[in-house]
Coordinates of C-alpha atoms in Angstrom, one line a residue:
M26 CA -2.4 19.0 -17.2
P27 CA -5.0 16.9 -19.5
S28 CA -7.4 19.1 -21.3
T29 CA -11.4 19.6 -20.2
P30 CA -12.9 17.5 -23.1
S31 CA -15.9 19.6 -23.9
A32 CA -18.2 16.9 -23.6
L33 CA -17.5 17.4 -20.1
A34 CA -17.8 21.1 -20.1
L35 CA -21.2 20.8 -21.2
A36 CA -22.4 18.5 -18.7
N37 CA -21.1 20.7 -15.9
L38 CA -22.9 23.3 -17.4
L39 CA -26.6 21.1 -17.5
L40 CA -26.0 19.9 -14.5
R41 CA -24.7 23.6 -12.9
P42 CA -28.6 23.7 -11.0
T43 CA -27.9 20.3 -9.5
L44 CA -24.9 21.8 -7.7
R45 CA -27.4 23.7 -4.6
S46 CA -28.5 20.6 -3.2
R47 CA -25.3 20.4 -1.7
R48 CA -26.1 22.4 0.6
D49 CA -28.2 20.7 2.8
P50 CA -26.4 16.8 2.2
D51 CA -29.0 15.3 4.7
R52 CA -31.6 16.3 2.5
V53 CA -29.9 14.7 -0.1
L54 CA -29.5 11.5 1.9
A55 CA -33.0 10.8 2.4
R56 CA -33.8 11.2 -0.8
I57 CA -30.7 8.4 -1.6
L58 CA -32.2 6.4 1.3
D59 CA -36.1 6.4 0.3
R60 CA -35.1 4.9 -3.5
A61 CA -32.7 2.7 -2.1
G62 CA -35.4 1.2 -0.2
W63 CA -33.5 1.4 3.1
A64 CA -35.3 -0.4 6.1
E65 CA -34.4 0.5 9.7
G66 CA -31.0 -0.6 11.3
E67 CA -27.6 -0.5 11.0
E68 CA -27.0 3.2 12.1
E69 CA -23.9 3.1 12.0
F70 CA -23.3 1.8 8.3
L71 CA -25.6 5.0 7.4
D72 CA -23.8 6.9 9.9
G73 CA -20.6 6.5 7.5
F74 CA -22.4 7.5 4.5
R75 CA -23.9 10.2 5.9
F76 CA -20.6 11.6 7.4
L77 CA -18.8 11.3 3.6
L78 CA -21.5 12.6 1.4
R79 CA -21.5 16.2 4.4
Q80 CA -17.5 16.0 3.7
W81 CA -18.4 15.9 -0.1
A82 CA -20.4 18.4 -0.3
R83 CA -17.7 21.2 1.8
D84 CA -15.2 20.1 -0.9
P85 CA -15.3 24.3 -2.5
G86 CA -14.1 22.9 -5.6
L87 CA -16.4 20.3 -6.8
S88 CA -17.8 20.5 -10.0
P89 CA -21.1 19.8 -11.1
V90 CA -20.4 17.0 -12.4
G91 CA -17.8 15.5 -9.0
W92 CA -21.7 16.1 -7.0
Q93 CA -23.5 13.7 -9.4
S94 CA -20.4 11.3 -9.0
A95 CA -21.1 11.7 -5.3
Q96 CA -24.2 10.9 -4.8
A97 CA -24.2 7.5 -8.0
H98 CA -20.8 6.6 -5.2
V99 CA -23.2 7.0 -2.0
R100 CA -26.3 5.8 -3.8
R101 CA -24.7 2.5 -4.8
H102 CA -23.1 1.6 -1.8
L103 CA -26.6 2.2 0.3
T104 CA -28.5 0.8 -2.8
N105 CA -26.5 -2.4 -2.6
R106 CA -26.5 -2.9 1.0
A107 CA -30.6 -2.6 1.2
R108 CA -30.6 -5.2 -1.6
I109 CA -28.0 -7.8 0.8
R110 CA -29.7 -7.2 3.4
R111 CA -33.4 -8.0 1.9
L112 CA -32.0 -11.3 0.2
I113 CA -30.3 -12.9 3.5
A114 CA -33.6 -12.0 5.0
E115 CA -35.2 -14.2 2.4
N116 CA -32.7 -17.0 2.4
P117 CA -31.0 -17.3 6.1
A118 CA -29.1 -19.9 3.7
I119 CA -26.8 -17.2 2.1
E120 CA -25.1 -16.9 5.5
E121 CA -23.9 -20.3 4.9
E122 CA -22.5 -20.3 2.2
P123 CA -18.4 -20.6 3.0
V124 CA -16.2 -19.0 1.6
E125 CA -12.5 -20.9 1.4
R126 CA -9.4 -19.9 0.7
P127 CA -10.2 -16.6 -0.8
V128 CA -6.8 -15.2 -2.6
F129 CA -6.4 -11.3 -2.8
V130 CA -4.3 -9.2 -4.6
V131 CA -2.5 -6.8 -3.0
G132 CA 0.2 -4.0 -3.1
L133 CA 0.3 -0.4 -4.2
P134 CA -1.3 0.2 -7.2
R135 CA 0.1 0.2 -10.3
T136 CA 2.3 -2.6 -9.7
A137 CA 0.7 -5.0 -11.9
T138 CA -2.4 -5.9 -9.3
T139 CA -4.8 -5.7 -12.4
L140 CA -2.3 -7.9 -14.8
T141 CA -2.1 -10.4 -12.0
H142 CA -5.5 -10.4 -11.0
G143 CA -6.5 -11.2 -14.7
V144 CA -4.2 -14.1 -14.4
L145 CA -5.1 -15.9 -11.5
S146 CA -9.4 -15.1 -13.4
L147 CA -8.1 -17.1 -16.0
S148 CA -9.0 -21.2 -13.8
D149 CA -12.3 -22.6 -14.7
D150 CA -11.7 -23.5 -10.9
H151 CA -11.5 -19.8 -10.1
R152 CA -14.7 -17.3 -8.9
C153 CA -13.3 -13.2 -10.8
P154 CA -16.0 -11.0 -9.6
R155 CA -17.3 -8.8 -12.8
L156 CA -17.4 -5.4 -13.3
W157 CA -21.3 -5.5 -13.8
E158 CA -21.5 -8.2 -10.7
L159 CA -20.2 -5.1 -8.5
L160 CA -22.5 -2.4 -9.6
A161 CA -25.2 -4.9 -8.4
P162 CA -24.2 -7.9 -6.8
G163 CA -27.8 -10.1 -6.5
L164 CA -28.9 -13.9 -7.5
E165 CA -27.9 -15.6 -10.2
P166 CA -30.0 -13.4 -12.9
S167 CA -32.3 -14.4 -15.8
P168 CA -30.3 -14.2 -18.8
E169 CA -32.7 -11.1 -19.5
Q170 CA -31.6 -9.6 -16.0
R171 CA -28.0 -10.3 -17.1
R172 CA -28.1 -8.1 -20.3
K173 CA -29.9 -5.6 -18.4
A174 CA -27.0 -4.8 -15.9
I175 CA -24.3 -5.8 -18.2
T176 CA -25.5 -2.8 -20.4
S177 CA -26.0 -0.2 -17.0
A178 CA -22.2 -1.8 -16.7
R179 CA -21.1 -0.5 -20.2
R180 CA -22.8 2.6 -20.3
M181 CA -21.3 3.5 -16.6
L182 CA -18.2 3.3 -18.8
D183 CA -18.9 4.6 -22.0
G184 CA -19.6 8.2 -20.2
T185 CA -16.8 7.6 -18.3
H186 CA -14.6 7.5 -21.6
R187 CA -16.5 9.9 -23.1
L188 CA -15.5 12.4 -20.6
A189 CA -11.9 11.8 -19.7
P190 CA -10.6 9.6 -22.3
R191 CA -7.1 9.1 -21.1
F192 CA -8.9 7.0 -18.1
R193 CA -9.8 4.3 -20.4
E194 CA -5.9 4.1 -22.1
I195 CA -4.3 4.1 -18.7
H196 CA -6.8 1.6 -16.2
P197 CA -9.0 -0.5 -18.8
M198 CA -12.1 -1.7 -17.7
T199 CA -15.0 -3.3 -19.3
A200 CA -18.4 -4.6 -17.8
E201 CA -17.8 -8.2 -18.3
G202 CA -14.0 -8.4 -17.2
P203 CA -12.7 -8.9 -13.5
E204 CA -12.6 -5.5 -11.5
E205 CA -11.5 -4.5 -8.3
D206 CA -13.9 -5.6 -5.8
T207 CA -13.3 -2.0 -4.4
F208 CA -16.8 -2.2 -5.6
L209 CA -18.2 -3.5 -3.0
L210 CA -15.9 -2.3 0.0
P211 CA -18.6 0.7 2.0
H212 CA -15.6 2.2 2.9
A213 CA -12.0 2.8 0.9
L214 CA -9.7 5.7 -0.2
V215 CA -12.2 5.7 -3.9
P216 CA -13.7 9.4 -2.7
L217 CA -10.4 11.0 -2.0
S218 CA -9.4 10.2 -5.9
Q219 CA -12.5 12.7 -6.5
A220 CA -13.1 15.4 -3.7
Q221 CA -10.6 17.1 -1.2
L222 CA -11.9 15.6 2.0
P223 CA -9.8 16.3 5.4
G224 CA -11.9 14.8 7.1
Y225 CA -12.9 11.8 5.7
H226 CA -9.1 11.7 5.1
A227 CA -8.1 11.7 8.6
W228 CA -11.4 8.9 9.6
H229 CA -10.3 6.7 7.4
F230 CA -7.2 5.8 9.8
E231 CA -9.0 5.7 12.7
R232 CA -12.3 3.9 12.1
D233 CA -12.5 0.2 12.3
F234 CA -13.1 -1.5 9.4
V235 CA -13.8 -5.0 10.3
P236 CA -17.5 -4.2 9.6
D237 CA -16.9 -3.7 5.8
Y238 CA -15.2 -7.1 5.5
R239 CA -18.4 -8.6 7.1
H240 CA -20.7 -6.9 4.0
L241 CA -18.5 -7.6 1.7
K242 CA -18.3 -10.7 2.8
Q243 CA -22.3 -11.7 2.3
A244 CA -21.3 -9.7 -0.9
F245 CA -19.6 -13.0 -1.8
Q246 CA -21.9 -14.7 -0.3
V247 CA -25.0 -13.5 -2.2
L248 CA -22.7 -13.4 -5.8
Q249 CA -22.1 -17.4 -4.6
Y250 CA -25.2 -18.9 -3.3
G251 CA -27.0 -21.5 -6.1
R252 CA -24.0 -21.4 -8.1
P253 CA -20.7 -23.6 -8.6
R254 CA -18.8 -23.1 -5.7
R255 CA -15.0 -21.6 -6.6
R256 CA -12.7 -20.4 -5.7
W257 CA -13.0 -16.4 -4.9
I258 CA -10.0 -14.3 -6.9
L259 CA -9.8 -10.8 -5.5
K260 CA -8.3 -7.7 -6.2
S261 CA -7.3 -4.3 -5.0
P262 CA -4.5 -1.8 -3.8
F263 CA -6.9 -0.5 -1.3
H264 CA -7.0 -3.6 0.7
T265 CA -3.3 -3.2 1.5
G266 CA -3.6 -0.8 4.5
N267 CA -6.5 -3.3 6.1
L268 CA -5.1 -5.9 6.5
D269 CA -6.0 -7.2 10.1
A270 CA -9.8 -6.5 9.4
L271 CA -9.8 -8.4 6.4
F272 CA -8.1 -11.5 7.7
S273 CA -10.5 -11.4 10.6
V274 CA -13.0 -12.3 8.5
F275 CA -11.1 -13.9 6.0
P276 CA -8.9 -15.9 8.0
D277 CA -7.8 -18.7 5.9
A278 CA -6.7 -15.9 2.7
T279 CA -3.7 -16.3 0.5
L280 CA -2.5 -12.4 -0.1
V281 CA -0.3 -11.8 -3.6
W282 CA 1.6 -9.0 -2.8
T283 CA 2.4 -7.6 -5.8
H284 CA 5.9 -5.0 -5.8
R285 CA 6.9 -2.3 -7.7
D286 CA 10.0 0.9 -7.4
P287 CA 7.4 2.5 -5.2
V288 CA 8.8 5.9 -7.0
T289 CA 7.8 5.0 -10.7
A290 CA 4.1 3.1 -8.6
V291 CA 3.3 6.8 -6.4
A292 CA 4.0 9.0 -10.3
S293 CA 1.8 6.7 -12.0
F294 CA -0.8 6.5 -10.1
C295 CA -1.1 10.4 -9.1
S296 CA -1.2 10.4 -12.5
L297 CA -4.1 8.3 -12.8
V298 CA -5.6 10.4 -10.2
E299 CA -5.5 13.8 -12.0
V300 CA -6.6 12.4 -14.8
G301 CA -10.2 11.5 -13.2
M302 CA -10.3 14.6 -10.2
V303 CA -10.8 16.9 -13.2
L304 CA -13.9 15.3 -13.8
S305 CA -14.9 15.7 -10.9
R306 CA -13.2 19.0 -9.5
R307 CA -13.0 22.7 -11.2
T308 CA -9.5 22.9 -10.3
V309 CA -6.7 20.1 -10.2
D310 CA -3.6 20.7 -8.1
P311 CA -1.1 18.9 -8.7
H312 CA 0.9 19.7 -5.8
H313 CA -1.5 18.6 -3.0
L314 CA -2.5 16.1 -5.2
G315 CA 0.9 14.1 -5.0
A316 CA 1.2 14.8 -1.5
T317 CA -2.2 13.4 -0.3
W318 CA -1.3 10.5 -2.3
L319 CA 2.0 10.1 -1.1
D320 CA 0.6 10.1 2.7
L321 CA -2.5 7.9 2.1
L322 CA -0.3 5.0 -0.1
S323 CA 2.4 5.2 2.3
R324 CA 0.2 4.9 5.2
S325 CA -1.0 2.3 3.6
V326 CA 2.4 0.5 3.0
R327 CA 3.3 0.3 6.5
R328 CA -0.3 -0.6 7.9
G329 CA 0.2 -3.3 5.6
L330 CA 3.9 -4.7 6.5
A331 CA 2.4 -4.0 10.5
A332 CA -0.4 -6.9 9.6
R333 CA 1.4 -8.7 7.7
A334 CA 4.1 -9.4 10.5
D335 CA 2.2 -11.5 12.3
L336 CA 0.4 -13.9 8.9
P337 CA 2.3 -17.1 8.8
R338 CA 4.5 -17.4 6.2
E339 CA 2.8 -19.3 3.4
A340 CA -0.7 -16.9 3.9
V341 CA 1.6 -14.1 1.5
V342 CA 2.3 -14.5 -2.3
D343 CA 5.5 -12.4 -3.5
V344 CA 5.4 -11.1 -7.2
P345 CA 7.8 -8.8 -8.4
Y346 CA 6.5 -6.2 -11.1
S347 CA 9.0 -8.4 -13.5
S348 CA 7.5 -11.6 -13.1
L349 CA 4.7 -11.3 -14.8
G350 CA 5.2 -7.6 -16.4
T351 CA 7.9 -9.0 -18.2
D352 CA 7.1 -12.9 -19.9
P353 CA 4.0 -14.5 -17.9
A354 CA 4.3 -17.2 -20.0
A355 CA 6.9 -17.8 -17.6
G356 CA 5.6 -15.8 -14.6
A357 CA 1.6 -17.7 -14.6
P358 CA 2.6 -21.1 -14.1
K359 CA 5.0 -20.4 -11.0
L360 CA 2.2 -17.8 -9.6
Y361 CA -0.8 -20.8 -9.9
E362 CA 2.1 -23.3 -7.5
A363 CA 2.5 -20.6 -5.0
I364 CA -1.4 -20.1 -4.1
G365 CA -2.1 -23.8 -4.3
A366 CA -3.7 -24.4 -7.9
R367 CA -3.4 -26.2 -11.3
W368 CA -2.2 -24.7 -14.5
T369 CA -3.4 -26.4 -17.0
E370 CA -2.9 -25.4 -21.1
A371 CA -6.1 -24.5 -21.0
D372 CA -5.2 -21.5 -18.7
A373 CA -1.9 -21.2 -21.5
A374 CA -4.1 -20.3 -24.1
R375 CA -6.4 -17.4 -22.8
L376 CA -2.7 -15.8 -21.0
P377 CA -2.4 -13.8 -24.4
E378 CA -6.0 -12.2 -23.7
A379 CA -4.5 -11.2 -20.3
A380 CA -2.1 -9.8 -20.7
T381 CA -3.4 -7.6 -23.5
H382 CA -6.8 -6.8 -21.7
A383 CA -4.3 -4.8 -18.9
K384 CA -2.1 -2.7 -20.6
G385 CA -3.7 0.5 -22.6
S386 CA -4.1 1.4 -25.7
R387 CA -0.8 3.7 -25.7
P388 CA 2.0 4.3 -23.7
H389 CA 1.2 6.1 -20.0
R390 CA 3.9 8.8 -19.6
Y391 CA 4.3 10.7 -15.8
D392 CA 6.6 12.6 -13.8
L393 CA 7.1 12.6 -10.4
A394 CA 7.9 16.1 -10.5
R395 CA 4.7 17.5 -12.1
Y396 CA 3.3 16.5 -8.1
G397 CA 6.0 18.5 -5.9
L398 CA 7.6 15.0 -5.3
T399 CA 10.9 13.9 -5.5
R400 CA 12.8 10.1 -5.5
A401 CA 14.6 11.2 -2.1
G402 CA 11.0 12.4 -0.5
V403 CA 9.3 9.0 -1.7
E404 CA 11.6 6.5 -1.0
A405 CA 11.9 8.1 2.8
E406 CA 8.2 7.4 2.9
F407 CA 8.8 3.3 1.8
T408 CA 12.1 3.0 3.1
E409 CA 10.9 -0.4 5.1
Y410 CA 9.2 -1.1 2.3
N411 CA 11.8 -1.1 0.2
A412 CA 13.5 -3.6 2.6
L413 CA 11.2 -6.1 2.0
R414 CA 11.0 -5.0 -1.5
S415 CA 14.8 -6.0 -2.1
E416 CA 14.2 -9.3 -0.5
V417 CA 11.7 -10.6 -2.6
D418 CA 14.1 -9.6 -5.4
R419 CA 17.1 -11.7 -4.1
A420 CA 14.3 -14.6 -3.5

């Protein structure tokens, strides 16, 4: 079990009085809405976050830091939604911005999605959202506004790394680096990596995600408005379970689906989730964590495979883990060709930096058994996926 840093213990001690507010999550939400400048309307969007915050408040093992993180998560999404609505109202032409032929990197987490995303982001022809933009999307900032946004993102990362030093080693992030657009997707699996939310777990697989992807498109349109148009390069393993909604909103998208042995991917991801969950809960049960995420990831992949079956063959590019992980200099040009992009000498010169950025500062070690899982049990949940992976490896 990762040890609890003294900084985390101190933070929980100082924030303990604030934990009382979770007795009335609706009142907390009202304060968030007031600060976000939320206008009337979009009740369905708002109801989703009301439900999530109530679920978060019910986790009996939630720590004071975890409750603060829950509020911050909801505040960021509602503040961003209010800002996007306001900007579109002030500039209706934003919704006319074309988001053409975007590329989405998907697949199980820990399958080199970060490396693949970074490689695809090298080209000057491509547009990849940076972490500081994802946290607070807006129109072209002034130099001072940009500096403040980057500083704010750095402070967020510094806080996370101070409380959970291992997180930086397993999943490196920088304020100005390319990052997952999950930060903009209203409802993804992220909260389930921070708390035990059984109601949200079930709700996630019952809801219609099309409105979430419409919001995502509007966020990209805001980030593109008044700036040079380039091809969007996007990434999140959590898109994998929502491909039907994704293609409903982005019908000309290209998927880059990364592949790796799910036994390894699940074990690695459970380890990453544990490092983060130690921040949010007083105790972490590794077996509960393993069962939860085996269900979440396997169901997401099965949903992705079902949606993939209805897509044109040319809409999906399969990338085995070894393609970029073993020899990125050979794999990167092939990947660019597969998505219809040009690979240049300038891209090749930037490649070593992208490959280095995706690696942690020391080896990531994990054990499937720690999470109450077995190879046979994981493979049984990914039978259909492993059949596809075998075809990809043979191709």
